[in-house]
Amino acid sequence: MPPLVEVRGASKFYDVSTGWLRRKRRAFAAVEGVDLAIGRGEIVGLIGESGSGKSTLGRLICRLVEPSEGKVLFDGQDITRLSHREMIPYYRRMQVIFQDNTSSLNPRRTIGAQIVGPMLRLGVAKDRRSAEAEAIRLLERVGLRKDFFLRHPHELSGGQRQRAGIARALAVRAEFLLLDEPTSALDVSIQAQILNLLLDLREEFGLTYLFIGHNLAVVEFFCDRVVVMEQGKMVESLPAEELFSSARHPATRHLLDSVLGIGDGRRKIELESQERTGLG
Ligand code: ADP
């Protein structure tokens, strides 16, 4: 079986020409020559300093950004040159959860309407009534009572909004989620709840994640494999549990060294997961 997501030799150049009539032509590589394969059910963490190209790579995969070079394959199919229309089934199968999803939720519409709408538009529900029933079931599954169906985004906390976004992704039967710092803005305890929810959902729905994060303790806890980026290039890939013990590349070592209070962060997450499983 092919990997669910594959990037081959992907680059993204931005024109940063300067001078009179931009005569000094210069291209800046936000992502350069990246090869990455993500297997079904795998959680890959993407780390690197700010500006190293993590978000650009994530967006290239979902075709929110067009690659300058290289290919993106989803489920074995080259999607690099598909038209918008041809991409629609893939946009459905690949969903994005951003750090702050206020911009992806419409402030004027209820949470329920924003889950049901895409289900109907994308043809994953046979009629409105079944879409509504499914939306309520999914809201409850992600930990939101059914009255959240009629609430507006501003009535939700940050963590609840992330849960609603996750329910919406599940509703359109997403297979791959790009998680772009999805919990960075949340309190530690809420963060752990959302991460544990995502881990459970991966099992239940057979999901695959690309997780962009800056908290290395979270990345180690949440991911199967970690990929390290530096100045647009992928410089290291290793199992998450070896991140703290075996990382070799100077860029990774630098990230590890610059993390303060690693021990504390790790311990908190562990405690949360123990509480959840009743082991604590
Ligand atoms: P990260 O997610 O690791 O912080 P990004 O992928 O957001 O990094 O950005 C990588 C680099 O590409 C940064 O230097 C950023 O300034 C640059 N970049 C991103 N988007 C654009 C754009 N639309 N135009 C010009 N430069 C960009």
Short mmCIF file of C-alpha atoms in Angstrom, two decimals, residues 97-102 104-105 110-112 114-115 135 138-169 182-183 185-187 189-195 197-198 201:
data_model
loop_
_atom_site.label_atom_id
_atom_site.label_comp_id
_atom_site.label_asym_id
_atom_site.label_seq_id
_atom_site.Cartn_x
_atom_site.Cartn_y
_atom_site.Cartn_z
CA ILE A 97 -6.67 22.41 12.16
CA PHE A 98 -4.87 25.69 12.85
CA GLN A 99 -3.67 27.09 16.15
CA ASP A 100 -6.37 29.72 16.08
CA ASN A 101 -9.36 28.45 14.19
CA THR A 102 -11.43 31.61 14.66
CA SER A 104 -11.75 29.10 9.75
CA LEU A 105 -15.05 29.26 11.64
CA THR A 110 -23.79 28.26 14.32
CA ILE A 111 -21.36 25.45 14.91
CA GLY A 112 -23.97 22.98 13.72
CA GLN A 114 -20.79 24.85 9.83
CA ILE A 115 -20.58 21.11 10.26
CA ALA A 135 -23.07 16.27 13.43
CA LEU A 138 -19.67 13.84 16.37
CA LEU A 139 -19.97 16.89 18.62
CA GLU A 140 -20.66 14.55 21.50
CA ARG A 141 -17.79 12.32 20.43
CA VAL A 142 -15.34 15.22 20.66
CA GLY A 143 -16.67 16.18 24.08
CA LEU A 144 -19.22 18.89 23.24
CA ARG A 145 -22.80 18.49 24.41
CA LYS A 146 -25.43 18.59 21.71
CA ASP A 147 -26.55 22.12 22.59
CA PHE A 148 -23.24 23.30 21.11
CA PHE A 149 -24.87 22.62 17.76
CA LEU A 150 -26.78 25.89 18.08
CA ARG A 151 -23.98 28.00 19.53
CA HIS A 152 -21.84 30.53 17.72
CA PRO A 153 -18.04 30.37 17.72
CA HIS A 154 -17.64 33.33 20.13
CA GLU A 155 -19.60 31.40 22.75
CA LEU A 156 -16.93 28.71 22.80
CA SER A 157 -13.59 28.65 24.60
CA GLY A 158 -10.40 28.07 22.60
CA GLY A 159 -10.39 24.37 23.46
CA GLN A 160 -14.07 23.99 22.57
CA ARG A 161 -13.46 25.68 19.23
CA GLN A 162 -10.68 23.19 18.48
CA ARG A 163 -13.06 20.36 19.37
CA ALA A 164 -15.68 21.81 17.02
CA GLY A 165 -13.08 22.05 14.24
CA ILE A 166 -12.14 18.43 14.81
CA ALA A 167 -15.81 17.39 14.67
CA ARG A 168 -16.15 19.23 11.37
CA ALA A 169 -13.12 17.43 9.93
CA PRO A 182 -3.35 23.08 17.23
CA THR A 183 -2.90 23.34 20.98
CA ALA A 185 -2.67 28.66 22.47
CA LEU A 186 -4.33 26.45 25.09
CA ASP A 187 -3.67 25.85 28.78
CA SER A 189 -4.46 20.73 30.88
CA ILE A 190 -6.75 21.55 27.94
CA GLN A 191 -3.87 20.90 25.57
CA ALA A 192 -3.41 17.41 26.99
CA GLN A 193 -7.15 16.70 26.70
CA ILE A 194 -7.19 17.69 23.04
CA LEU A 195 -4.06 15.69 22.25
CA LEU A 197 -8.73 13.08 22.07
CA LEU A 198 -6.78 13.22 18.80
CA LEU A 201 -9.71 9.49 17.20
#
